[in-house]
Each structure stands twice: as structure tokens, then as C-alpha cells.
Short mmCIF file of C-alpha atoms and ligand atoms in Angstrom, two decimals:
data_model
loop_
_atom_site.label_atom_id
_atom_site.label_comp_id
_atom_site.label_asym_id
_atom_site.label_seq_id
_atom_site.Cartn_x
_atom_site.Cartn_y
_atom_site.Cartn_z
CA MET A 124 176.58 128.36 131.52
CA ALA A 125 177.78 131.71 130.14
CA ILE A 126 175.71 133.34 127.42
CA VAL A 127 177.95 136.37 126.91
CA LYS A 128 181.40 134.91 127.47
CA TYR A 129 184.34 135.99 129.55
CA TRP A 130 187.38 135.35 127.35
CA GLY A 131 190.47 137.42 128.05
CA LYS A 132 191.67 138.72 131.39
CA HIS A 133 194.15 141.12 132.96
CA GLY A 134 195.58 142.07 136.34
CA GLN A 135 194.46 139.86 139.17
CA GLN A 136 191.73 137.84 137.49
CA LEU A 137 189.88 140.80 136.04
CA ALA A 138 187.84 140.25 132.89
CA ARG A 139 188.37 142.24 129.71
CA ASN A 140 184.59 142.39 129.23
CA PRO A 141 181.44 141.88 131.29
CA SER A 142 179.76 138.47 131.08
CA LEU A 143 176.40 136.97 131.99
CA SER A 144 175.54 133.38 132.87
CA LEU A 145 172.91 130.96 134.09
CA THR A 146 173.67 128.84 137.15
CA LEU A 147 172.55 125.25 136.63
CA SER A 148 170.95 122.84 139.00
CA GLU A 149 171.94 119.25 138.15
CA ALA A 150 175.57 119.90 137.22
CA PHE A 151 177.04 120.74 140.61
CA THR A 152 179.98 120.35 142.97
CA GLU A 153 179.69 119.11 146.52
CA THR A 154 182.55 120.26 148.75
CA LYS A 155 183.19 119.45 152.38
CA ILE A 156 185.86 121.21 154.41
CA SER A 157 186.79 119.93 157.85
CA TYR A 158 189.15 121.99 159.96
CA LYS A 159 190.84 121.90 163.30
CA ALA A 160 193.39 124.14 164.94
CA LEU A 161 196.97 123.20 164.16
CA GLU A 162 198.93 122.20 167.25
CA LYS A 163 201.92 124.14 166.10
CA VAL A 164 201.87 127.02 163.62
CA VAL A 165 205.21 127.58 161.99
CA SER A 166 205.64 131.32 162.25
CA GLY A 167 206.27 133.24 159.08
CA SER A 168 205.38 130.21 157.02
CA ASP A 169 202.76 130.48 154.34
CA ALA A 170 202.41 126.76 154.13
CA ILE A 171 198.85 125.51 154.10
CA GLN A 172 198.16 122.25 155.89
CA LEU A 173 195.84 120.41 153.55
CA SER A 174 194.68 116.90 152.74
CA PHE A 175 192.61 116.83 149.61
CA THR A 176 190.53 114.28 147.76
CA PHE A 177 188.54 114.61 144.56
CA GLU A 178 185.79 112.03 144.10
CA GLY A 179 187.29 109.99 146.92
CA LYS A 180 190.80 109.87 145.44
CA GLU A 181 193.94 111.85 146.04
CA GLU A 182 194.62 114.07 143.05
CA PRO A 183 198.03 115.68 143.47
CA ALA A 184 197.60 118.13 140.56
CA PHE A 185 194.30 119.47 141.90
CA ALA A 186 195.65 119.48 145.48
CA GLU A 187 198.59 121.60 144.35
CA ARG A 188 196.30 124.11 142.61
CA ILE A 189 194.08 124.38 145.69
CA LYS A 190 197.07 124.80 148.00
CA LYS A 191 198.42 127.59 145.84
CA TYR A 192 195.01 129.24 145.76
CA LEU A 193 194.63 129.01 149.55
CA SER A 194 198.08 130.50 150.14
CA SER A 195 197.22 133.35 147.77
CA LEU A 196 194.20 134.02 150.00
CA LEU A 197 196.21 134.39 153.23
CA PRO A 198 196.04 138.21 153.16
CA VAL A 199 192.22 137.87 153.20
CA PHE A 200 191.91 134.76 155.38
CA PRO A 201 195.02 134.78 157.64
CA PHE A 202 193.39 132.13 159.86
CA LEU A 203 193.94 129.48 157.16
CA LYS A 204 197.54 129.27 158.32
CA GLN A 205 196.42 128.12 161.74
CA LEU A 206 194.17 125.32 160.53
CA ASP A 207 194.62 121.74 159.55
CA LEU A 208 192.28 121.48 156.56
CA THR A 209 190.69 118.49 154.90
CA ILE A 210 188.82 119.09 151.66
CA ASP A 211 186.73 116.40 149.99
CA THR A 212 185.03 117.42 146.81
CA LYS A 213 183.09 115.78 144.01
CA ASN A 214 181.25 116.78 140.86
CA SER A 215 178.03 115.45 139.41
CA PHE A 216 179.56 115.80 135.91
CA PRO A 217 182.90 115.22 134.11
CA HIS A 218 185.65 117.72 134.96
CA SER A 219 188.14 119.56 132.71
CA SER A 220 186.09 118.88 129.58
CA GLY A 221 184.74 122.40 129.25
CA ILE A 222 181.54 122.33 131.22
CA ALA A 223 182.54 124.94 133.73
CA SER A 224 183.98 122.53 136.26
CA SER A 225 186.39 125.10 137.66
CA ALA A 226 183.56 127.63 138.03
CA SER A 227 181.57 125.07 139.96
CA ALA A 228 184.48 123.84 142.09
CA MET A 229 185.94 127.24 142.92
CA SER A 230 182.61 128.81 143.80
CA ALA A 231 181.83 125.88 146.13
CA LEU A 232 185.22 126.25 147.80
CA ALA A 233 184.90 130.03 148.15
CA LEU A 234 181.49 129.62 149.78
CA CYS A 235 182.94 127.11 152.25
CA LEU A 236 185.80 129.49 153.12
CA CYS A 237 183.39 132.35 153.77
CA SER A 238 181.27 130.06 155.95
CA ILE A 239 184.37 129.23 158.00
CA GLU A 240 185.18 132.91 158.39
CA ASP A 241 181.63 133.64 159.45
CA ARG A 242 181.57 130.75 161.95
CA LEU A 243 184.88 131.68 163.49
CA PHE A 244 184.47 135.44 163.58
CA GLY A 245 180.82 136.27 162.77
CA THR A 246 181.98 138.84 160.23
CA LEU A 247 179.67 138.11 157.29
CA SER A 248 176.25 138.36 158.84
CA SER A 249 174.37 140.04 156.00
CA ASP A 250 173.52 137.86 153.00
CA GLN A 251 174.70 140.47 150.55
CA GLU A 252 178.03 140.89 152.30
CA PHE A 253 178.49 137.13 152.41
CA ASP A 254 177.62 136.65 148.73
CA GLN A 255 179.81 139.49 147.53
CA LYS A 256 182.79 138.25 149.47
CA ALA A 257 182.22 134.67 148.28
CA SER A 258 181.96 135.93 144.70
CA TYR A 259 185.15 137.98 145.07
CA ILE A 260 187.04 135.02 146.57
CA ALA A 261 185.67 132.66 143.89
CA ARG A 262 186.86 135.05 141.19
CA LEU A 263 190.41 134.80 142.46
CA GLY A 264 190.21 131.01 141.98
CA SER A 265 188.63 131.03 138.52
CA GLY A 266 187.09 134.12 136.94
CA SER A 267 183.87 132.48 135.83
CA ALA A 268 183.35 131.06 139.35
CA CYS A 269 182.37 134.47 140.71
CA ARG A 270 179.02 134.21 138.88
CA SER A 271 178.22 130.74 140.23
CA VAL A 272 177.70 131.77 143.86
CA TYR A 273 174.23 132.96 142.81
CA GLY A 274 171.29 131.00 141.48
CA HIS A 275 169.68 131.74 138.12
CA TRP A 276 171.20 134.62 136.14
CA SER A 277 174.26 136.56 137.20
CA LEU A 278 176.42 139.31 135.81
CA TRP A 279 180.12 139.90 136.30
CA GLY A 280 181.75 143.13 135.17
CA GLU A 281 180.88 146.75 135.52
CA THR A 282 178.40 148.12 133.05
CA GLY A 283 176.63 151.45 133.27
CA GLU A 284 173.43 149.60 132.40
CA VAL A 285 173.15 147.64 135.64
CA LYS A 286 173.28 149.36 138.99
CA GLY A 287 175.67 147.72 141.44
CA SER A 288 177.57 145.78 138.75
CA SER A 289 181.25 145.38 139.50
CA ASP A 290 184.52 144.13 138.07
CA VAL A 291 185.55 142.52 141.35
CA TYR A 292 182.47 140.40 142.08
CA ALA A 293 179.35 139.25 140.30
CA ILE A 294 175.82 140.29 141.15
CA PRO A 295 172.54 138.35 140.92
CA MET A 296 170.20 139.22 138.05
CA ALA A 297 167.24 136.92 138.67
CA ASP A 298 164.93 139.81 139.57
CA GLN A 299 165.67 141.58 136.27
CA VAL A 300 164.66 138.70 134.05
CA HIS A 301 161.27 138.10 132.38
CA PRO A 302 159.26 135.06 133.61
CA ALA A 303 159.70 133.50 130.12
CA PHE A 304 163.27 132.72 131.22
CA GLU A 305 162.34 131.18 134.55
CA ARG A 306 163.61 127.60 134.73
CA ALA A 307 165.30 128.00 131.34
CA GLN A 308 166.27 124.51 130.21
CA ASP A 309 169.88 123.61 129.48
CA ALA A 310 170.58 120.11 128.19
CA ILE A 311 174.30 119.35 128.22
CA LEU A 312 175.24 116.95 125.44
CA ILE A 313 178.45 115.20 126.45
CA VAL A 314 180.32 114.68 123.18
CA SER A 315 183.58 113.92 124.95
CA GLU A 316 184.72 113.51 128.53
CA HIS A 317 188.38 113.89 127.67
CA LYS A 318 190.44 116.57 129.31
CA LYS A 319 190.63 119.43 126.84
CA SER A 320 193.91 119.90 125.01
CA VAL A 321 194.29 123.61 125.81
CA SER A 322 193.17 124.96 129.19
CA SER A 323 191.08 128.10 129.64
CA THR A 324 194.05 129.72 131.40
CA GLN A 325 196.05 129.33 128.18
CA GLY A 326 193.07 130.50 126.12
CA HIS A 327 192.73 133.70 128.15
CA GLN A 328 196.46 134.29 127.73
CA LEU A 329 196.26 133.95 123.96
CA MET A 330 193.70 136.76 123.90
CA GLU A 331 196.41 139.17 125.08
CA THR A 332 198.05 139.12 121.67
CA HIS A 333 195.01 138.21 119.57
CA ASP A 334 194.48 140.30 116.43
CA TYR A 335 190.76 140.54 117.14
CA ALA A 336 191.03 141.27 120.86
CA SER A 337 189.87 144.87 121.01
CA VAL A 338 186.98 144.33 118.58
CA ARG A 339 185.97 141.26 120.53
CA PHE A 340 185.82 143.08 123.88
CA GLN A 341 183.71 145.79 122.27
CA GLN A 342 181.46 143.19 120.65
CA ALA A 343 180.89 141.45 124.00
CA ARG A 344 179.70 144.77 125.48
CA SER A 345 177.23 145.40 122.72
CA ARG A 346 175.98 141.80 122.89
CA LEU A 347 175.52 142.17 126.63
CA HIS A 348 173.42 145.25 126.00
CA ARG A 349 171.20 143.27 123.62
CA LEU A 350 171.10 140.26 125.92
CA LEU A 351 169.96 142.33 128.89
CA SER A 352 167.14 143.69 126.82
CA ALA A 353 166.16 140.20 125.53
CA LEU A 354 166.14 138.85 129.08
CA ARG A 355 164.03 141.73 130.34
CA MET A 356 161.56 141.48 127.45
CA GLY A 357 161.30 137.67 127.43
CA ASP A 358 162.63 137.54 123.86
CA TRP A 359 163.90 133.97 123.37
CA GLU A 360 164.65 134.53 119.70
CA ASP A 361 167.13 137.35 120.26
CA PHE A 362 168.49 135.57 123.33
CA GLY A 363 169.18 132.50 121.19
CA ARG A 364 170.80 134.46 118.40
CA ILE A 365 173.20 136.04 120.89
CA ALA A 366 173.92 132.72 122.62
CA GLU A 367 174.80 131.00 119.33
CA ASN A 368 176.91 133.91 118.07
CA GLU A 369 178.81 134.03 121.35
CA ALA A 370 179.51 130.28 121.25
CA LEU A 371 180.83 130.44 117.69
CA THR A 372 182.79 133.61 118.41
CA LEU A 373 184.51 131.92 121.37
CA HIS A 374 185.55 128.97 119.22
CA GLY A 375 186.40 131.27 116.31
CA LEU A 376 188.76 133.13 118.63
CA MET A 377 190.45 129.86 119.54
CA MET A 378 190.79 128.82 115.92
CA SER A 379 192.20 132.22 114.93
CA SER A 380 194.61 132.66 117.84
CA ASN A 381 198.34 132.17 117.54
CA PRO A 382 198.99 129.30 117.97
CA SER A 383 195.59 128.22 116.73
CA TYR A 384 193.64 125.38 118.30
CA MET A 385 190.29 123.70 118.06
CA LEU A 386 188.17 122.22 120.83
CA MET A 387 185.10 121.28 118.79
CA HIS A 388 184.70 117.68 117.65
CA PRO A 389 182.98 116.49 114.47
CA ASN A 390 179.97 115.52 116.58
CA THR A 391 179.82 119.01 118.05
CA LEU A 392 179.23 120.37 114.55
CA ARG A 393 176.69 117.66 113.77
CA ILE A 394 174.68 118.70 116.82
CA LEU A 395 174.90 122.43 116.00
CA ASN A 396 173.68 121.84 112.44
CA ALA A 397 170.90 119.50 113.56
CA THR A 398 169.74 122.10 116.09
CA ARG A 399 169.44 124.85 113.51
CA LYS A 400 167.59 122.52 111.16
CA TYR A 401 165.18 121.31 113.85
CA ARG A 402 164.43 124.89 114.87
CA GLU A 403 163.74 125.91 111.30
CA VAL A 404 161.52 122.95 110.48
CA LYS A 405 159.66 122.62 113.78
CA LYS A 406 159.59 126.33 114.68
CA VAL A 407 160.66 125.45 118.20
CA PRO A 408 162.89 127.90 120.14
CA VAL A 409 165.96 125.80 120.87
CA TYR A 410 169.44 127.30 120.65
CA PHE A 411 172.97 126.07 121.26
CA SER A 412 175.85 127.39 123.26
CA LEU A 413 179.36 126.08 123.91
CA ASP A 414 181.90 126.72 126.61
CA ALA A 415 185.59 126.06 126.11
CA GLY A 416 185.15 122.44 125.08
CA PRO A 417 183.39 120.11 122.63
CA ASN A 418 180.21 119.61 124.67
CA VAL A 419 177.04 121.34 123.58
CA HIS A 420 174.50 123.14 125.73
CA LEU A 421 170.99 123.36 124.27
CA LEU A 422 168.90 126.16 125.69
CA TYR A 423 165.10 126.29 125.49
CA PRO A 424 162.06 127.46 127.45
CA GLU A 425 160.40 125.12 129.91
CA SER A 426 157.23 125.26 127.80
CA VAL A 427 158.82 123.13 125.02
CA LYS A 428 160.78 120.85 127.34
CA GLU A 429 158.92 117.62 126.56
CA GLU A 430 159.23 117.71 122.80
CA VAL A 431 162.82 118.97 122.84
CA ASN A 432 163.94 116.37 125.37
CA GLU A 433 162.35 113.66 123.27
CA TRP A 434 164.12 114.91 120.14
CA ILE A 435 167.46 115.09 121.98
CA GLY A 436 167.02 111.53 123.23
CA SER A 437 166.03 110.11 119.86
CA GLU A 438 168.16 112.13 117.41
CA LEU A 439 171.08 113.75 119.19
CA SER A 440 172.17 111.41 121.95
CA THR A 441 173.75 109.17 119.28
CA TYR A 442 176.39 111.91 118.87
CA CYS A 443 177.18 111.80 122.59
CA LYS A 444 179.70 109.70 124.48
CA ASP A 445 177.71 106.62 125.56
CA GLY A 446 174.55 108.59 124.77
CA LYS A 447 175.21 110.85 127.75
CA VAL A 448 173.02 113.94 128.19
CA ILE A 449 172.56 115.94 131.41
CA TYR A 450 169.06 117.47 131.32
CA ASP A 451 169.59 120.55 133.39
CA HIS A 452 167.91 123.91 134.02
CA GLY A 453 168.51 127.19 135.79
CA GLY A 454 168.50 126.57 139.52
CA ASP A 455 168.39 128.33 142.86
CA GLY A 456 172.16 128.19 143.30
CA PRO A 457 174.37 126.89 146.10
CA GLU A 458 173.03 125.23 149.22
CA GLU A 459 174.80 124.81 152.51
CA LEU A 460 174.66 121.13 153.42
O1 PMV B 135 186.94 130.87 134.60
P1 PMV B 135 187.81 130.30 133.54
O2 PMV B 135 189.18 130.86 133.57
O3 PMV B 135 187.78 128.78 133.55
O4 PMV B 135 187.24 130.75 132.11
C1 PMV B 135 186.15 130.12 131.52
C2 PMV B 135 185.59 130.97 130.43
C3 PMV B 135 184.39 130.38 129.71
O5 PMV B 135 183.76 129.36 130.45
C4 PMV B 135 184.79 129.79 128.36
C5 PMV B 135 183.39 131.51 129.44
C6 PMV B 135 182.66 132.02 130.66
O6 PMV B 135 182.29 133.20 130.66
O7 PMV B 135 182.40 131.24 131.58
#
């Protein structure tokens, strides 16, 4: 879940501004890659031998995207051409509805590919080397995925404020965050499971000619500066203000792009308004964020988890598709199964 958003890219999957996110625990992808040596490698061919299933079913559109991605990685992983690959993958949450499914899927896949490289050639023995390569490879699949190879908080994009930050891979930030943000809660309110009408790829593209583009990229940098300070100081109030502003800015950019589009639903707005009212009346630190879709993330400290979860269940789940809420929190990140 990104707090300062990546929206707008250039070159080979490079972001126009640095971004910072929280890796969640319950919303995850499980990916299994089996591989065996191909009996006959067609020389000079970039064809990837792949059978692919998503949630147990063949999904030609996803398979095509993965195949294209794997062929684009041949300069980095030439051995892929010599393997017969089978990929089975599944998510614990609905895909393509704007809850970072491509970040989750592409980071899982990138981690698997790096594990294969390491098993075959023993080339990624240090953890840092492994993580940075996985993050770099994930980025080439979906920009936001480069942050998801780490648990807890991670930062993608070079900023003079954080040593080691880079445009080509993300870095972990957990050790730079105040204990008040440990196990930050993130309840995902599923307003709609429909595939969104405009993809993030198209959204990034529209930023190229957006009237507000340069101001936006500047704004993201100054919000990141404030966010880093809020995270270091344990300041939930400023953190929440930034999270909400970023969410509304992202959707404002969509609504003001050319052509304009809208991904929020009426129930999204009902939840946002109810959240602000609840916070004001109850004086409880609970804040919203949105990714590129209608579903709402509510962010709050673990210390208020019980009362907030109860309120979500009794007041807000009526705005959700079949009452669906994923009660999630920052987690330790990917696990090799
Ligand atoms: O990684 P992409 O191309 O799916 O872009 C997603 C961008 C947002 O999720 C909307 C924001 C972010 O920083 O993750």
C-alpha cells in the first residue's frame, strides 16, 4: 500500500518521483515455478516455453503478459531460454481492482526467478544482493512491485535524504521507522471487485501530457520529505494527512487528465466521509488511502485496532461488496515456501 504514490513513469519503468509503501501481510500472492531443461533449444529464438495458470485456471491474457515479461528479461536471465517453465500463481485477494495485484504478483515472480538463478549458478549469495536484484527485476514487471520484495516500509526512488536510495530498485526502510508504526493496521474495504476501467499503465501514460505533471512530481517529493519525518517521529497525525492528500491527489489527477476518468464509486466517497467524521468525533487516529481503484485502505495504529475494527464491521462493511473487508497489517514480507 503506497502512501506517497508513484504515478507517472519514463524510460524503462523509471518513476517520475520517489514513492514509499507498506508491504501487507494478508493480501499476498503465492507463486510456484517448476522448471526442467528443454530437450531442444531453438537457437536464436527468444521464445519462452511456458505453461501458466492463475488460481488453477489458464488465463491467456495473463500468460501472454508473463511471457512478454520473461522474454524481456533474457539479457539478464539468458538461462530462461533453455528451460521448460510451469508457473502456477494465486492471490489471496481480488486482482485488477486496484489493490496492488500486479505489485504482489510481479514481486513474487521476480523473487522466484532470482531463486532459480541462485540455485543454478550460486550467484546471489548475499541477502542484499539477492533483494536488490529481485527488486530491480520486479520493477521491470510493474514499477510498484519493486517495493514489495521487502517487508514493512520500503522506498523506491533516489532521494538525497535516504542513503542508498535508488531509481532502479527499492530499499527497505523498516529500521528507520518509529515503533508507533510497527504493525500499522491496514483494513482493505472491498467496494468493488470489478476489473478497473482504465489500467495503471494507461494512467501512467496520461501523466506524460498532464497539465499538472511537473507540479505533481515536485509535490510528491515534498510530501515524501514530510512523510519520512512523520515516520521517524511516530507522528500518526501528519502521516495520515499525507496519506489522505496523496490518495485524493491520485484520483484528482485521474479526473483531471485528458481524457478524464474516475475510478471511485459512490460507496468509496461514503467511506471517506464517514472516516473523517469518525476521526473527528471519536478522536481516533484512522486515515484513508486509495490506490488506483475504488477500494479503500484504512490505516491506523495497532493500539486502536479493536475499536476501529468493530466500527468498520458495524458501520462501513455495508458499503462493501458482500460486506468484504480484508483486515491486514504491515508484515515481514515475502517468504520462500
Ligand atoms: O506498478 P503499477 O504500474 O501498477 O502502478 C501502480 C501505482 C499505484 O499503485 C497507484 C501507486 C503506487 O505507488 O503503488
